[in-house]
mmCIF file of C-alpha atoms and ligand atoms in Angstrom:
data_model
loop_
_atom_site.group_PDB
_atom_site.id
_atom_site.type_symbol
_atom_site.label_atom_id
_atom_site.label_comp_id
_atom_site.label_asym_id
_atom_site.label_seq_id
_atom_site.Cartn_x
_atom_site.Cartn_y
_atom_site.Cartn_z
ATOM 1 C CA UNK A 279 78.508 112.638 84.464
ATOM 2 C CA UNK A 280 78.878 112.567 87.891
ATOM 3 C CA UNK A 281 80.620 110.098 90.120
ATOM 4 C CA UNK A 282 78.845 107.331 91.105
ATOM 5 C CA UNK A 283 79.940 105.533 94.228
ATOM 6 C CA UNK A 284 78.329 101.376 94.968
ATOM 7 C CA UNK A 285 79.206 99.794 98.425
ATOM 8 C CA UNK A 286 78.509 96.528 98.814
ATOM 9 C CA UNK A 287 78.517 95.582 102.612
ATOM 10 C CA UNK A 288 77.004 93.896 105.547
ATOM 11 C CA UNK A 289 76.422 97.203 107.333
ATOM 12 C CA UNK A 290 74.840 99.751 104.386
ATOM 13 C CA UNK A 291 73.366 101.238 107.287
ATOM 14 C CA UNK A 292 77.228 102.747 107.693
ATOM 15 C CA UNK A 293 76.787 104.900 104.543
ATOM 16 C CA UNK A 294 76.571 108.270 103.717
ATOM 17 C CA UNK A 295 77.452 108.381 107.204
ATOM 18 C CA UNK A 296 79.965 111.290 107.726
ATOM 19 C CA UNK A 297 79.754 111.815 103.978
ATOM 20 C CA UNK A 298 76.551 113.308 104.441
ATOM 21 C CA UNK A 299 77.969 116.778 106.119
ATOM 22 C CA UNK A 300 80.023 118.938 105.292
ATOM 23 C CA UNK A 301 81.725 119.281 101.544
ATOM 24 C CA UNK A 302 81.190 115.187 100.927
ATOM 25 C CA UNK A 303 77.321 116.268 101.756
ATOM 26 C CA UNK A 304 77.035 119.431 100.158
ATOM 27 C CA UNK A 305 78.613 117.707 96.885
ATOM 28 C CA UNK A 306 75.632 114.722 97.328
ATOM 29 C CA UNK A 307 73.266 117.374 97.493
ATOM 30 C CA UNK A 308 74.437 119.414 94.347
ATOM 31 C CA UNK A 309 74.229 115.876 92.214
ATOM 32 C CA UNK A 310 78.507 116.110 92.164
ATOM 33 C CA UNK A 311 78.394 111.912 92.912
ATOM 34 C CA UNK A 312 75.571 109.429 94.090
ATOM 35 C CA UNK A 313 75.568 107.038 96.441
ATOM 36 C CA UNK A 314 74.377 103.356 96.749
ATOM 37 C CA UNK A 315 74.699 100.697 99.652
ATOM 38 C CA UNK A 316 73.901 97.559 99.003
ATOM 39 C CA UNK A 317 73.070 94.744 101.431
ATOM 40 C CA UNK A 318 75.094 91.634 100.506
ATOM 41 C CA UNK A 319 72.801 89.268 102.442
ATOM 42 C CA UNK A 320 69.981 90.092 100.044
ATOM 43 C CA UNK A 321 71.898 87.958 97.389
ATOM 44 C CA UNK A 322 72.104 85.041 99.727
ATOM 45 C CA UNK A 323 70.050 82.458 98.950
ATOM 46 C CA UNK A 324 70.580 79.752 102.010
ATOM 47 C CA UNK A 325 67.521 79.701 103.912
ATOM 48 C CA UNK A 326 69.802 81.565 107.300
ATOM 49 C CA UNK A 327 71.163 83.291 104.003
ATOM 50 C CA UNK A 328 74.331 82.829 105.123
ATOM 51 C CA UNK A 329 77.077 85.270 103.600
ATOM 52 C CA UNK A 330 79.982 83.459 104.844
ATOM 53 C CA UNK A 331 81.555 80.203 105.893
ATOM 54 C CA UNK A 332 83.781 78.055 107.540
ATOM 55 C CA UNK A 333 88.206 78.301 106.171
ATOM 56 C CA UNK A 334 88.831 75.693 104.085
ATOM 57 C CA UNK A 335 91.919 74.063 105.528
ATOM 58 C CA UNK A 336 90.841 75.103 109.379
ATOM 59 C CA UNK A 337 91.327 78.179 111.502
ATOM 60 C CA UNK A 338 90.053 80.357 113.139
ATOM 61 C CA UNK A 339 87.262 82.871 111.792
ATOM 62 C CA UNK A 340 85.176 82.940 108.882
ATOM 63 C CA UNK A 341 85.030 84.104 105.015
ATOM 64 C CA UNK A 342 82.881 85.476 103.051
ATOM 65 C CA UNK A 343 81.650 83.599 100.289
ATOM 66 C CA UNK A 344 82.571 83.650 96.535
ATOM 67 C CA UNK A 345 79.348 82.847 95.242
ATOM 68 C CA UNK A 346 77.153 85.218 97.774
ATOM 69 C CA UNK A 347 79.550 88.161 96.563
ATOM 70 C CA UNK A 348 79.491 87.374 93.017
ATOM 71 C CA UNK A 349 75.576 87.888 93.065
ATOM 72 C CA UNK A 350 76.007 91.339 94.335
ATOM 73 C CA UNK A 351 78.826 92.296 92.047
ATOM 74 C CA UNK A 352 77.298 91.461 89.513
ATOM 75 C CA UNK A 353 73.759 92.762 90.177
ATOM 76 C CA UNK A 354 75.318 95.882 90.619
ATOM 77 C CA UNK A 355 78.208 96.327 87.842
ATOM 78 C CA UNK A 356 77.190 94.316 84.557
ATOM 79 C CA UNK A 357 79.934 93.696 81.896
ATOM 80 C CA UNK A 358 79.296 97.227 80.388
ATOM 81 C CA UNK A 359 80.146 98.956 84.015
ATOM 82 C CA UNK A 360 83.511 100.823 83.220
ATOM 83 C CA UNK A 361 84.395 101.991 87.190
ATOM 84 C CA UNK A 362 86.559 99.796 88.654
ATOM 85 C CA UNK A 363 85.769 97.067 91.436
ATOM 86 C CA UNK A 364 87.736 97.755 94.671
ATOM 87 C CA UNK A 365 87.883 95.549 97.779
ATOM 88 C CA UNK A 366 88.787 97.490 100.809
ATOM 89 C CA UNK A 367 91.762 94.985 101.882
ATOM 90 C CA UNK A 368 94.706 95.532 104.903
ATOM 91 C CA UNK A 369 96.554 92.744 101.509
ATOM 92 C CA UNK A 370 96.171 95.391 98.936
ATOM 93 C CA UNK A 371 98.366 98.141 97.802
ATOM 94 C CA UNK A 372 98.422 101.070 99.974
ATOM 95 C CA UNK A 373 95.914 104.035 99.237
ATOM 96 C CA UNK A 374 97.784 107.363 97.841
ATOM 97 C CA UNK A 375 97.000 110.930 96.464
ATOM 98 C CA UNK A 376 97.842 109.100 92.798
ATOM 99 C CA UNK A 377 94.856 106.603 92.767
ATOM 100 C CA UNK A 378 92.590 109.221 94.839
ATOM 101 C CA UNK A 379 92.955 111.559 91.743
ATOM 102 C CA UNK A 380 92.856 108.591 89.537
ATOM 103 C CA UNK A 381 89.173 107.833 90.389
ATOM 104 C CA UNK A 382 88.364 111.366 90.855
ATOM 105 C CA UNK A 383 88.794 111.537 87.271
ATOM 106 C CA UNK A 384 86.529 108.371 86.482
ATOM 107 C CA UNK A 385 83.227 107.088 86.141
ATOM 108 C CA UNK A 386 82.904 105.959 89.779
ATOM 109 C CA UNK A 387 83.862 103.037 92.146
ATOM 110 C CA UNK A 388 82.300 100.073 93.120
ATOM 111 C CA UNK A 389 83.597 99.081 96.361
ATOM 112 C CA UNK A 390 83.371 95.669 98.882
ATOM 113 C CA UNK A 391 83.825 96.265 102.440
ATOM 114 C CA UNK A 392 84.689 93.130 103.641
ATOM 115 C CA UNK A 393 84.084 91.273 106.921
ATOM 116 C CA UNK A 394 85.352 88.400 109.088
ATOM 117 C CA UNK A 395 89.120 86.904 107.844
ATOM 118 C CA UNK A 396 88.056 88.413 104.538
ATOM 119 C CA UNK A 397 86.634 87.138 101.149
ATOM 120 C CA UNK A 398 87.186 83.616 99.310
ATOM 121 C CA UNK A 399 90.498 84.286 96.644
ATOM 122 C CA UNK A 400 88.596 83.215 93.697
ATOM 123 C CA UNK A 401 86.377 85.770 93.591
ATOM 124 C CA UNK A 402 89.090 88.673 93.321
ATOM 125 C CA UNK A 403 91.118 86.829 90.270
ATOM 126 C CA UNK A 404 87.387 85.957 88.719
ATOM 127 C CA UNK A 405 85.715 89.605 89.309
ATOM 128 C CA UNK A 406 89.138 90.951 88.707
ATOM 129 C CA UNK A 407 88.840 93.184 92.391
ATOM 130 C CA UNK A 408 91.379 95.643 92.771
ATOM 131 C CA UNK A 409 92.886 95.287 96.438
ATOM 132 C CA UNK A 410 92.768 98.603 98.273
ATOM 133 C CA UNK A 411 94.391 99.194 101.602
ATOM 134 C CA UNK A 412 94.339 102.477 103.879
ATOM 135 C CA UNK A 413 97.198 101.310 105.962
ATOM 136 C CA UNK A 414 99.404 98.824 107.665
ATOM 137 C CA UNK A 415 96.756 97.884 110.408
ATOM 138 C CA UNK A 416 93.258 95.407 110.841
ATOM 139 C CA UNK A 417 90.516 97.109 110.565
ATOM 140 C CA UNK A 418 87.195 95.276 112.043
ATOM 141 C CA UNK A 419 85.345 95.589 108.360
ATOM 142 C CA UNK A 420 86.200 97.320 104.823
ATOM 143 C CA UNK A 421 83.246 99.794 105.786
ATOM 144 C CA UNK A 422 85.968 103.004 107.246
ATOM 145 C CA UNK A 423 88.477 102.211 104.848
ATOM 146 C CA UNK A 424 85.981 102.633 102.116
ATOM 147 C CA UNK A 425 84.787 105.776 104.122
ATOM 148 C CA UNK A 426 88.144 107.249 104.428
ATOM 149 C CA UNK A 427 88.644 106.347 100.317
ATOM 150 C CA UNK A 428 84.851 107.923 98.771
ATOM 151 C CA UNK A 429 85.971 111.240 101.540
ATOM 152 C CA UNK A 430 89.507 111.677 99.760
ATOM 153 C CA UNK A 431 88.290 111.037 95.958
ATOM 154 C CA UNK A 432 84.936 113.104 96.327
ATOM 155 C CA UNK A 433 86.950 116.411 97.973
ATOM 156 C CA UNK A 434 88.654 116.419 94.261
ATOM 157 C CA UNK A 435 85.462 115.788 91.974
ATOM 158 C CA UNK A 436 85.425 119.303 89.590
ATOM 159 C CA UNK A 437 83.391 121.575 92.052
ATOM 160 C CA UNK A 438 83.881 120.386 95.584
ATOM 161 C CA UNK A 439 86.402 122.469 96.900
ATOM 162 C CA UNK A 440 85.393 126.035 96.777
ATOM 163 C CA UNK A 441 89.475 127.114 96.162
ATOM 164 C CA UNK A 442 90.322 124.308 93.751
ATOM 165 C CA UNK A 443 94.126 126.048 94.221
ATOM 166 C CA UNK A 444 93.803 124.683 97.786
ATOM 167 C CA UNK A 445 93.953 120.782 96.125
ATOM 168 C CA UNK A 446 97.304 121.334 94.295
ATOM 169 C CA UNK A 447 99.050 122.840 97.085
ATOM 170 C CA UNK A 448 98.586 119.798 99.688
ATOM 171 C CA UNK A 449 100.851 117.033 101.263
ATOM 172 C CA UNK A 450 101.859 114.473 98.325
ATOM 173 C CA UNK A 451 100.588 116.624 95.491
ATOM 174 C CA UNK A 452 104.339 117.974 94.784
ATOM 175 C CA UNK A 453 105.498 114.983 96.114
ATOM 176 C CA UNK A 454 105.921 116.280 99.618
ATOM 177 C CA UNK A 455 104.116 116.983 102.703
ATOM 178 C CA UNK A 456 102.870 120.552 102.919
ATOM 179 C CA UNK A 457 104.871 123.332 104.888
ATOM 180 C CA UNK A 458 103.160 124.426 107.971
ATOM 181 C CA UNK A 459 100.284 126.985 108.393
ATOM 182 C CA UNK A 460 99.795 129.540 110.979
ATOM 183 C CA UNK A 461 96.504 131.962 111.443
ATOM 184 C CA UNK A 462 95.568 134.794 113.669
ATOM 185 C CA UNK A 463 96.510 135.636 116.754
ATOM 186 C CA UNK A 464 99.625 136.864 115.494
ATOM 187 C CA UNK A 465 101.097 135.903 119.189
ATOM 188 C CA UNK A 466 99.918 132.785 120.751
ATOM 189 C CA UNK A 467 101.123 131.763 124.581
ATOM 190 C CA UNK A 468 104.630 133.578 123.542
ATOM 191 C CA UNK A 469 104.986 131.932 120.044
ATOM 192 C CA UNK A 470 104.925 134.200 117.102
ATOM 193 C CA UNK A 471 103.678 133.303 113.428
ATOM 194 C CA UNK A 472 107.474 133.049 111.598
ATOM 195 C CA UNK A 473 108.478 136.671 110.251
ATOM 196 C CA UNK A 474 108.942 135.726 106.502
ATOM 197 C CA UNK A 475 104.994 135.270 106.812
ATOM 198 C CA UNK A 476 103.653 138.631 107.364
ATOM 199 C CA UNK A 477 106.722 140.232 105.068
ATOM 200 C CA UNK A 478 104.316 140.427 101.983
ATOM 201 C CA UNK A 479 107.480 139.380 100.261
ATOM 202 C CA UNK A 480 105.350 136.504 97.660
ATOM 203 C CA UNK A 481 109.185 135.215 96.549
ATOM 204 C CA UNK A 482 110.053 134.736 100.203
ATOM 205 C CA UNK A 483 107.050 133.181 101.333
ATOM 206 C CA UNK A 484 107.281 130.296 98.495
ATOM 207 C CA UNK A 485 110.291 130.073 98.941
ATOM 208 C CA UNK A 486 109.878 129.649 103.401
ATOM 209 C CA UNK A 487 107.103 127.271 102.351
ATOM 210 C CA UNK A 488 109.065 125.238 99.912
ATOM 211 C CA UNK A 489 112.187 124.858 102.506
ATOM 212 C CA UNK A 490 109.819 123.938 104.847
ATOM 213 C CA UNK A 491 108.105 121.253 103.559
ATOM 214 C CA UNK A 492 111.576 119.639 102.389
ATOM 215 C CA UNK A 493 112.434 119.882 105.930
ATOM 216 C CA UNK A 494 109.421 117.621 106.933
ATOM 217 C CA UNK A 495 108.997 115.264 104.116
ATOM 218 C CA UNK A 496 113.202 114.688 104.866
ATOM 219 C CA UNK A 497 112.625 114.401 108.440
ATOM 220 C CA UNK A 498 109.321 112.255 108.812
ATOM 221 C CA UNK A 499 109.066 110.353 105.594
ATOM 222 C CA UNK A 500 112.391 109.565 104.459
ATOM 223 C CA UNK A 501 110.017 107.171 101.832
ATOM 224 C CA UNK A 502 108.796 110.073 99.851
ATOM 225 C CA UNK A 503 111.909 111.837 99.925
ATOM 226 C CA UNK A 504 114.100 109.220 98.107
ATOM 227 C CA UNK A 505 111.013 109.685 95.810
ATOM 228 C CA UNK A 506 111.075 113.030 95.438
ATOM 229 C CA UNK A 507 114.789 113.100 95.191
ATOM 230 C CA UNK A 508 114.710 110.873 92.324
ATOM 231 C CA UNK A 509 116.609 107.820 94.556
ATOM 232 C CA UNK A 510 117.255 104.890 93.251
ATOM 233 C CA UNK A 511 115.359 102.158 95.166
ATOM 234 C CA UNK A 512 118.311 99.944 96.746
HETATM 235 N N1 LIG B 69 92.241 88.613 107.838
HETATM 236 C C1 LIG B 69 92.725 89.334 107.381
HETATM 237 C C2 LIG B 69 94.008 89.526 107.116
HETATM 238 O O1 LIG B 69 94.497 89.562 108.313
HETATM 239 O O2 LIG B 69 94.947 90.277 106.190
HETATM 240 C C3 LIG B 69 91.465 90.995 108.025
HETATM 241 C C4 LIG B 69 90.020 90.570 107.850
HETATM 242 S S1 LIG B 69 89.301 92.216 108.698
HETATM 243 C C5 LIG B 69 89.513 91.855 110.306
HETATM 244 C C6 LIG B 69 87.908 92.446 107.694
HETATM 245 C C7 LIG B 69 88.107 93.459 106.696
HETATM 246 O O3 LIG B 69 88.049 94.340 107.189
HETATM 247 C C8 LIG B 69 88.654 92.972 105.687
HETATM 248 O O4 LIG B 69 88.411 92.069 105.020
HETATM 249 C C9 LIG B 69 89.020 94.198 104.731
HETATM 250 O O5 LIG B 69 87.744 94.622 103.995
HETATM 251 C C10 LIG B 69 88.657 95.147 106.052
HETATM 252 N N2 LIG B 69 89.737 96.100 106.506
HETATM 253 C C11 LIG B 69 90.569 95.957 107.900
HETATM 254 N N3 LIG B 69 92.432 96.782 107.358
HETATM 255 C C12 LIG B 69 91.787 97.103 106.851
HETATM 256 C C13 LIG B 69 92.827 97.955 105.472
HETATM 257 N N4 LIG B 69 93.771 97.960 106.548
HETATM 258 N N5 LIG B 69 92.548 98.539 104.352
HETATM 259 C C14 LIG B 69 91.697 97.819 103.859
HETATM 260 N N6 LIG B 69 90.479 97.547 104.204
HETATM 261 C C15 LIG B 69 90.955 96.828 105.508
#
């Protein structure tokens, strides 16, 4: 069974967007994953089809209504639907390669894209939504975050990447950032490719790559480095 993504959004025309190109686009054509983008506004019942209202307690902006979103969610994912229900949210658990890999081995995902100030908390609790963040910054809507998540998942689906190995050697897979990469020309603006990579000695090349991956991780991501070394949190 292929990976099935359903996205709920006020801007469903943003999908598949970039996911219709390159690897993801070819994979969708080949039936390795499918996408349904649903207009949340279709589930509004008021005369003006409102999906949002002012925040309880006052304050700036608007909040997406629980009743409208619940109707939309229940319509696309009934009680038998085993797919995780995700809410893109800057308050969520930061997305990492581990969660991406889990999602890629599952049946798909139902992804709710927030807008305005976000969604009514009661919906999150009542539908047990998993809040997922793509980083510590605020986007104007959940759609670009959903595209990022789907891109990361789709490339891991069986049959999507040409060279299956390339998924395993990448940043984060072994708890480290990836080593630097080089290709022709051998000399670029007086910078040669590191000699060891041209040596043909596979053991030496592997050792160099590991040392470089460790150096980069130590320098750039002390959090990953500590986890890799198994350090206990302070
Ligand atoms: N008021 C919210 C807050 O301060 O947490 C921000 C709302 S934001 C303007 C609108 C929507 O964009 C959110 O409901 C969420 O769906 C999406 N969004 C914004 N930043 C995000 C992030 N870093 N990761 C995932 N989704 C994000």
